[in-house]
mmCIF file of C-alpha atoms in Angstrom:
data_model
loop_
_atom_site.group_PDB
_atom_site.id
_atom_site.type_symbol
_atom_site.label_atom_id
_atom_site.label_comp_id
_atom_site.label_asym_id
_atom_site.label_seq_id
_atom_site.Cartn_x
_atom_site.Cartn_y
_atom_site.Cartn_z
ATOM 1 C CA UNK M 4 11.101 46.750 11.292
ATOM 2 C CA UNK M 5 11.307 44.212 14.103
ATOM 3 C CA UNK M 6 9.163 41.771 12.123
ATOM 4 C CA UNK M 7 11.475 42.121 9.109
ATOM 5 C CA UNK M 8 14.582 41.534 11.207
ATOM 6 C CA UNK M 9 13.008 38.488 12.843
ATOM 7 C CA UNK M 10 12.121 37.006 9.439
ATOM 8 C CA UNK M 11 15.662 37.625 8.170
ATOM 9 C CA UNK M 12 17.158 35.994 11.269
ATOM 10 C CA UNK M 13 14.885 32.971 10.877
ATOM 11 C CA UNK M 14 15.839 32.637 7.199
ATOM 12 C CA UNK M 15 19.526 32.867 8.098
ATOM 13 C CA UNK M 16 19.180 30.217 10.809
ATOM 14 C CA UNK M 17 17.356 27.918 8.353
ATOM 15 C CA UNK M 18 20.078 28.392 5.717
ATOM 16 C CA UNK M 19 22.825 27.620 8.225
ATOM 17 C CA UNK M 20 20.959 24.548 9.505
ATOM 18 C CA UNK M 21 20.432 23.358 5.916
ATOM 19 C CA UNK M 22 24.152 23.610 5.189
ATOM 20 C CA UNK M 23 25.285 21.956 8.434
ATOM 21 C CA UNK M 24 22.614 19.239 8.663
ATOM 22 C CA UNK M 25 21.211 18.694 5.140
ATOM 23 C CA UNK M 26 19.767 15.220 5.792
ATOM 24 C CA UNK M 27 17.880 16.231 8.949
ATOM 25 C CA UNK M 28 16.738 19.383 7.153
ATOM 26 C CA UNK M 29 15.216 17.317 4.324
ATOM 27 C CA UNK M 30 13.767 14.732 6.721
ATOM 28 C CA UNK M 31 11.805 17.428 8.547
ATOM 29 C CA UNK M 32 10.263 18.611 5.292
ATOM 30 C CA UNK M 33 9.448 15.068 4.168
ATOM 31 C CA UNK M 34 7.773 14.412 7.521
ATOM 32 C CA UNK M 35 5.304 17.162 6.581
ATOM 33 C CA UNK M 36 4.902 15.687 3.060
ATOM 34 C CA UNK M 37 6.700 18.617 1.471
ATOM 35 C CA UNK M 38 10.116 19.332 -0.003
ATOM 36 C CA UNK M 39 12.305 22.403 0.552
ATOM 37 C CA UNK M 40 11.180 23.969 -2.771
ATOM 38 C CA UNK M 41 7.496 23.624 -1.788
ATOM 39 C CA UNK M 42 6.671 20.595 -3.949
ATOM 40 C CA UNK M 43 5.042 17.387 -2.807
ATOM 41 C CA UNK M 44 7.305 14.308 -3.080
ATOM 42 C CA UNK M 45 5.647 13.197 -6.339
ATOM 43 C CA UNK M 46 5.434 16.661 -7.935
ATOM 44 C CA UNK M 47 7.482 17.763 -10.945
ATOM 45 C CA UNK M 48 8.999 21.111 -11.786
ATOM 46 C CA UNK M 49 7.757 23.235 -14.687
ATOM 47 C CA UNK M 50 9.311 22.647 -18.117
ATOM 48 C CA UNK M 51 9.912 25.346 -20.728
ATOM 49 C CA UNK M 52 11.346 24.624 -24.177
ATOM 50 C CA UNK M 53 12.391 26.850 -27.064
ATOM 51 C CA UNK M 54 13.926 25.792 -30.399
ATOM 52 C CA UNK M 55 15.930 27.499 -33.125
ATOM 53 C CA UNK M 56 17.558 30.057 -30.855
ATOM 54 C CA UNK M 57 21.134 29.436 -32.136
ATOM 55 C CA UNK M 58 21.322 30.744 -35.704
ATOM 56 C CA UNK M 59 24.792 29.306 -36.363
ATOM 57 C CA UNK M 60 23.713 25.720 -35.601
ATOM 58 C CA UNK M 61 21.854 23.334 -37.893
ATOM 59 C CA UNK M 62 19.388 22.778 -35.060
ATOM 60 C CA UNK M 63 19.137 24.042 -31.475
ATOM 61 C CA UNK M 64 17.033 24.133 -28.335
ATOM 62 C CA UNK M 65 16.888 25.626 -24.857
ATOM 63 C CA UNK M 66 15.276 23.702 -21.988
ATOM 64 C CA UNK M 67 14.450 24.916 -18.493
ATOM 65 C CA UNK M 68 13.485 22.262 -15.953
ATOM 66 C CA UNK M 69 12.814 24.303 -12.838
ATOM 67 C CA UNK M 70 16.080 26.197 -12.414
ATOM 68 C CA UNK M 71 18.118 23.648 -14.378
ATOM 69 C CA UNK M 72 18.857 25.163 -17.787
ATOM 70 C CA UNK M 73 20.421 23.362 -20.751
ATOM 71 C CA UNK M 74 21.179 24.718 -24.223
ATOM 72 C CA UNK M 75 21.832 22.308 -27.089
ATOM 73 C CA UNK M 76 23.127 22.794 -30.627
ATOM 74 C CA UNK M 77 23.467 20.338 -33.509
ATOM 75 C CA UNK M 78 26.336 20.791 -35.948
ATOM 76 C CA UNK M 79 26.515 18.659 -39.101
ATOM 77 C CA UNK M 80 29.758 17.753 -40.828
ATOM 78 C CA UNK M 81 30.645 15.424 -43.704
ATOM 79 C CA UNK M 82 33.007 12.482 -43.203
ATOM 80 C CA UNK M 83 33.894 9.085 -44.585
ATOM 81 C CA UNK M 84 31.976 6.140 -43.083
ATOM 82 C CA UNK M 85 33.542 3.314 -41.124
ATOM 83 C CA UNK M 86 34.691 0.354 -43.188
ATOM 84 C CA UNK M 87 32.315 -2.088 -41.484
ATOM 85 C CA UNK M 88 29.358 0.342 -41.681
ATOM 86 C CA UNK M 89 29.715 1.983 -45.053
ATOM 87 C CA UNK M 90 26.061 2.978 -45.270
ATOM 88 C CA UNK M 91 25.698 4.603 -41.829
ATOM 89 C CA UNK M 92 26.453 8.067 -40.521
ATOM 90 C CA UNK M 93 27.341 9.130 -36.992
ATOM 91 C CA UNK M 94 25.443 10.578 -34.031
ATOM 92 C CA UNK M 95 27.791 12.047 -31.399
ATOM 93 C CA UNK M 96 26.127 13.446 -28.231
ATOM 94 C CA UNK M 97 28.104 15.297 -25.581
ATOM 95 C CA UNK M 98 27.263 17.176 -22.383
ATOM 96 C CA UNK M 99 29.401 19.912 -20.869
ATOM 97 C CA UNK M 100 29.067 20.882 -17.203
ATOM 98 C CA UNK M 101 31.149 24.080 -16.984
ATOM 99 C CA UNK M 102 32.185 25.773 -13.766
ATOM 100 C CA UNK M 103 29.745 28.613 -14.410
ATOM 101 C CA UNK M 104 26.691 26.359 -14.009
ATOM 102 C CA UNK M 105 27.330 25.360 -10.389
ATOM 103 C CA UNK M 106 29.916 25.792 -7.606
ATOM 104 C CA UNK M 107 30.269 21.984 -7.488
ATOM 105 C CA UNK M 108 32.125 22.004 -10.827
ATOM 106 C CA UNK M 109 35.646 23.366 -11.278
ATOM 107 C CA UNK M 110 37.392 24.780 -14.379
ATOM 108 C CA UNK M 111 39.418 22.285 -16.360
ATOM 109 C CA UNK M 112 38.857 19.069 -18.318
ATOM 110 C CA UNK M 113 35.395 17.411 -18.421
ATOM 111 C CA UNK M 114 34.308 16.067 -15.050
ATOM 112 C CA UNK M 115 33.615 12.399 -14.449
ATOM 113 C CA UNK M 116 29.923 13.234 -13.969
ATOM 114 C CA UNK M 117 29.797 14.899 -17.408
ATOM 115 C CA UNK M 118 31.459 11.884 -19.034
ATOM 116 C CA UNK M 119 29.096 9.428 -17.330
ATOM 117 C CA UNK M 120 26.055 11.476 -18.345
ATOM 118 C CA UNK M 121 27.321 11.737 -21.942
ATOM 119 C CA UNK M 122 27.704 7.934 -22.058
ATOM 120 C CA UNK M 123 24.177 7.463 -20.694
ATOM 121 C CA UNK M 124 22.752 9.919 -23.235
ATOM 122 C CA UNK M 125 24.593 8.193 -26.071
ATOM 123 C CA UNK M 126 23.265 4.802 -24.950
ATOM 124 C CA UNK M 127 19.676 6.088 -24.846
ATOM 125 C CA UNK M 128 19.879 7.790 -28.239
ATOM 126 C CA UNK M 129 21.419 4.748 -29.941
ATOM 127 C CA UNK M 130 19.355 1.998 -28.276
ATOM 128 C CA UNK M 131 16.086 3.906 -28.751
ATOM 129 C CA UNK M 132 16.646 4.115 -32.504
ATOM 130 C CA UNK M 133 15.717 7.788 -32.529
ATOM 131 C CA UNK M 134 17.344 8.240 -35.923
ATOM 132 C CA UNK M 135 18.180 5.529 -38.480
ATOM 133 C CA UNK M 136 21.912 5.990 -39.030
ATOM 134 C CA UNK M 137 21.541 4.857 -42.634
ATOM 135 C CA UNK M 138 19.427 7.977 -43.233
ATOM 136 C CA UNK M 139 22.641 9.983 -42.690
ATOM 137 C CA UNK M 140 24.346 8.296 -45.648
ATOM 138 C CA UNK M 141 25.062 10.595 -48.605
ATOM 139 C CA UNK M 142 26.847 8.044 -50.811
ATOM 140 C CA UNK M 143 27.470 4.446 -49.765
ATOM 141 C CA UNK M 144 31.058 3.905 -48.726
ATOM 142 C CA UNK M 145 32.116 7.430 -49.603
ATOM 143 C CA UNK M 146 30.284 10.150 -47.725
ATOM 144 C CA UNK M 147 28.043 10.399 -44.636
ATOM 145 C CA UNK M 148 26.791 13.012 -42.203
ATOM 146 C CA UNK M 149 28.212 13.346 -38.694
ATOM 147 C CA UNK M 150 25.824 15.016 -36.249
ATOM 148 C CA UNK M 151 27.529 16.554 -33.219
ATOM 149 C CA UNK M 152 24.827 17.052 -30.574
ATOM 150 C CA UNK M 153 26.512 19.322 -28.024
ATOM 151 C CA UNK M 154 24.635 20.306 -24.873
ATOM 152 C CA UNK M 155 25.855 22.758 -22.243
ATOM 153 C CA UNK M 156 24.323 23.190 -18.803
ATOM 154 C CA UNK M 157 24.236 26.898 -17.983
ATOM 155 C CA UNK M 158 22.499 26.507 -14.628
ATOM 156 C CA UNK M 159 22.612 23.285 -12.595
ATOM 157 C CA UNK M 160 19.831 22.546 -10.125
ATOM 158 C CA UNK M 161 19.541 18.780 -10.358
ATOM 159 C CA UNK M 162 18.135 16.196 -12.772
ATOM 160 C CA UNK M 163 20.301 17.388 -15.646
ATOM 161 C CA UNK M 164 19.898 14.017 -17.403
ATOM 162 C CA UNK M 165 16.181 14.551 -18.056
ATOM 163 C CA UNK M 166 16.708 18.163 -19.137
ATOM 164 C CA UNK M 167 19.603 17.312 -21.458
ATOM 165 C CA UNK M 168 17.843 14.406 -23.168
ATOM 166 C CA UNK M 169 14.809 16.643 -23.775
ATOM 167 C CA UNK M 170 17.083 19.387 -25.165
ATOM 168 C CA UNK M 171 18.883 16.940 -27.475
ATOM 169 C CA UNK M 172 15.631 15.488 -28.826
ATOM 170 C CA UNK M 173 14.183 18.958 -29.444
ATOM 171 C CA UNK M 174 17.392 20.116 -31.177
ATOM 172 C CA UNK M 175 17.452 17.043 -33.441
ATOM 173 C CA UNK M 176 13.801 17.609 -34.370
ATOM 174 C CA UNK M 177 14.703 21.220 -35.187
ATOM 175 C CA UNK M 178 17.659 20.184 -37.364
ATOM 176 C CA UNK M 179 17.588 20.569 -41.125
ATOM 177 C CA UNK M 180 20.455 19.400 -43.326
ATOM 178 C CA UNK M 181 21.439 20.935 -46.647
ATOM 179 C CA UNK M 182 20.838 18.712 -49.640
ATOM 180 C CA UNK M 183 24.097 16.915 -50.375
ATOM 181 C CA UNK M 184 25.269 14.964 -53.416
ATOM 182 C CA UNK M 185 28.489 13.057 -54.038
ATOM 183 C CA UNK M 186 30.368 13.654 -57.306
ATOM 184 C CA UNK M 187 32.112 10.403 -58.209
ATOM 185 C CA UNK M 188 34.316 12.075 -60.799
ATOM 186 C CA UNK M 189 35.848 14.584 -58.409
ATOM 187 C CA UNK M 190 35.380 12.538 -55.243
ATOM 188 C CA UNK M 191 33.813 15.538 -53.496
ATOM 189 C CA UNK M 192 30.509 16.080 -51.714
ATOM 190 C CA UNK M 193 28.564 19.157 -52.819
ATOM 191 C CA UNK M 194 25.997 20.825 -50.551
ATOM 192 C CA UNK M 195 23.349 23.392 -51.357
ATOM 193 C CA UNK M 196 21.861 25.595 -48.669
ATOM 194 C CA UNK M 197 18.922 26.479 -50.925
ATOM 195 C CA UNK M 198 17.336 23.095 -50.287
ATOM 196 C CA UNK M 199 17.201 21.627 -46.766
ATOM 197 C CA UNK M 200 15.646 18.448 -45.429
ATOM 198 C CA UNK M 201 14.658 17.559 -41.828
ATOM 199 C CA UNK M 202 16.008 14.493 -40.070
ATOM 200 C CA UNK M 203 14.045 11.243 -40.247
ATOM 201 C CA UNK M 204 13.176 11.050 -36.549
ATOM 202 C CA UNK M 205 11.834 7.559 -35.839
ATOM 203 C CA UNK M 206 11.285 7.684 -32.058
ATOM 204 C CA UNK M 207 11.193 10.353 -29.369
ATOM 205 C CA UNK M 208 12.712 9.089 -26.087
ATOM 206 C CA UNK M 209 12.017 11.170 -22.981
ATOM 207 C CA UNK M 210 13.356 10.552 -19.473
ATOM 208 C CA UNK M 211 11.681 10.881 -16.101
ATOM 209 C CA UNK M 212 13.961 10.448 -13.089
ATOM 210 C CA UNK M 213 13.246 9.670 -9.450
ATOM 211 C CA UNK M 214 15.286 9.538 -6.263
ATOM 212 C CA UNK M 215 14.846 7.271 -3.236
ATOM 213 C CA UNK M 216 15.436 9.010 0.097
ATOM 214 C CA UNK M 217 15.926 7.074 3.359
ATOM 215 C CA UNK M 218 14.940 3.850 1.546
ATOM 216 C CA UNK M 219 11.252 4.748 1.746
ATOM 217 C CA UNK M 220 10.423 8.080 0.110
ATOM 218 C CA UNK M 221 10.285 8.443 -3.670
ATOM 219 C CA UNK M 222 11.113 11.953 -4.916
ATOM 220 C CA UNK M 223 10.244 12.897 -8.488
ATOM 221 C CA UNK M 224 12.614 15.194 -10.388
ATOM 222 C CA UNK M 225 15.208 15.687 -7.589
ATOM 223 C CA UNK M 226 17.015 19.002 -7.149
ATOM 224 C CA UNK M 227 20.748 19.568 -6.700
ATOM 225 C CA UNK M 228 20.214 19.825 -2.919
ATOM 226 C CA UNK M 229 18.373 16.492 -2.790
ATOM 227 C CA UNK M 230 20.614 14.488 -5.154
ATOM 228 C CA UNK M 231 23.611 13.954 -2.783
ATOM 229 C CA UNK M 232 21.239 12.688 -0.082
ATOM 230 C CA UNK M 233 19.556 10.008 -2.208
ATOM 231 C CA UNK M 234 20.111 6.265 -1.761
ATOM 232 C CA UNK M 235 19.535 5.564 -5.436
ATOM 233 C CA UNK M 236 18.080 7.141 -8.574
ATOM 234 C CA UNK M 237 15.864 5.582 -11.232
ATOM 235 C CA UNK M 238 15.456 6.978 -14.747
ATOM 236 C CA UNK M 239 12.557 5.677 -16.828
ATOM 237 C CA UNK M 240 12.818 6.342 -20.579
ATOM 238 C CA UNK M 241 9.588 6.149 -22.568
ATOM 239 C CA UNK M 242 8.662 6.845 -26.164
ATOM 240 C CA UNK M 243 6.906 10.221 -26.091
ATOM 241 C CA UNK M 244 4.391 9.231 -28.774
ATOM 242 C CA UNK M 245 3.483 5.626 -28.002
ATOM 243 C CA UNK M 246 4.366 5.462 -24.305
ATOM 244 C CA UNK M 247 6.380 2.262 -24.876
ATOM 245 C CA UNK M 248 9.139 1.540 -22.366
ATOM 246 C CA UNK M 249 12.584 2.019 -23.917
ATOM 247 C CA UNK M 250 14.731 1.430 -20.844
ATOM 248 C CA UNK M 251 14.996 1.857 -17.089
ATOM 249 C CA UNK M 252 18.289 2.803 -15.431
ATOM 250 C CA UNK M 253 19.059 2.602 -11.718
ATOM 251 C CA UNK M 254 22.145 4.180 -10.167
ATOM 252 C CA UNK M 255 23.263 4.485 -6.555
ATOM 253 C CA UNK M 256 24.080 2.465 -3.473
ATOM 254 C CA UNK M 257 21.514 -0.243 -4.122
ATOM 255 C CA UNK M 258 21.773 -0.968 -7.844
ATOM 256 C CA UNK M 259 19.528 -4.035 -7.748
ATOM 257 C CA UNK M 260 16.131 -2.687 -8.799
ATOM 258 C CA UNK M 261 13.173 -4.034 -6.854
ATOM 259 C CA UNK M 262 10.098 -4.927 -8.866
ATOM 260 C CA UNK M 263 7.876 -2.729 -6.697
ATOM 261 C CA UNK M 264 10.143 0.304 -7.071
ATOM 262 C CA UNK M 265 10.333 0.009 -10.852
ATOM 263 C CA UNK M 266 6.576 -0.454 -11.182
ATOM 264 C CA UNK M 267 5.931 2.649 -9.064
ATOM 265 C CA UNK M 268 8.391 4.698 -11.128
ATOM 266 C CA UNK M 269 6.996 3.463 -14.443
ATOM 267 C CA UNK M 270 3.441 4.270 -13.372
ATOM 268 C CA UNK M 271 4.456 7.793 -12.332
ATOM 269 C CA UNK M 272 6.429 8.234 -15.570
ATOM 270 C CA UNK M 273 3.400 7.174 -17.618
ATOM 271 C CA UNK M 274 1.352 9.927 -15.958
ATOM 272 C CA UNK M 275 4.083 12.478 -16.635
ATOM 273 C CA UNK M 276 4.614 11.497 -20.298
ATOM 274 C CA UNK M 277 1.708 13.490 -21.844
ATOM 275 C CA UNK M 278 3.080 16.718 -20.338
ATOM 276 C CA UNK M 279 6.498 16.243 -21.968
ATOM 277 C CA UNK M 280 5.253 14.737 -25.235
ATOM 278 C CA UNK M 281 3.316 17.933 -25.881
ATOM 279 C CA UNK M 282 6.552 19.949 -25.675
ATOM 280 C CA UNK M 283 8.763 18.079 -28.163
#
């Protein structure tokens, strides 16, 4: 009984110290080459992925990256194309960070963090050329598909960018559209659910993010406890199949990426790629 009480008191003291002095708390772990969750600085959390779990969506996925959990659904609608791009459809990604996923988020309109992440996800999906937008054209100048790729974080424990991008890619690969034809006489688009076709996925971008702590220590796949303590974060986006570099994004206090830092991150991302490419 005494041993149990002592262990509980020690755990309580550690939790209080972590809350009051988070930076010192993390520094003491890093000094021993460990992190608070038991990982080494360069270790990644486990990834689990399921697809097709939302029956009402045209495509869906559920991704767990450690304790970070993201669900994504793709909904297809028909619209008129833009005048200057009459042969291209639309790809509209969005991420929601509701209050239920973490105490750091409050009820109300989308947070700035959610908007920034949605913009980053949109940039990656468009610049990577994951899906030729002309493949979403039903009839030139008259009818195209709009794909709403909506992701919701249901549990936030850091590195939601990597988890969300993986969820969006998996949901798009799981998406099948009904065969659609445009009737020029009536000016209407007719769909049949009896015949469905998958999307023409051209590339599969995956992200691997790192955080720099105290200007010296590189932490792979940072948690929600570690993220506020980081000097900067680096996200390396690679093609899951070929391993080609798509982009590298650095955010934080020091936004001028050093050549050595980027090379280290890209080398670590290249080692991580086969693990993720086998999941999507």
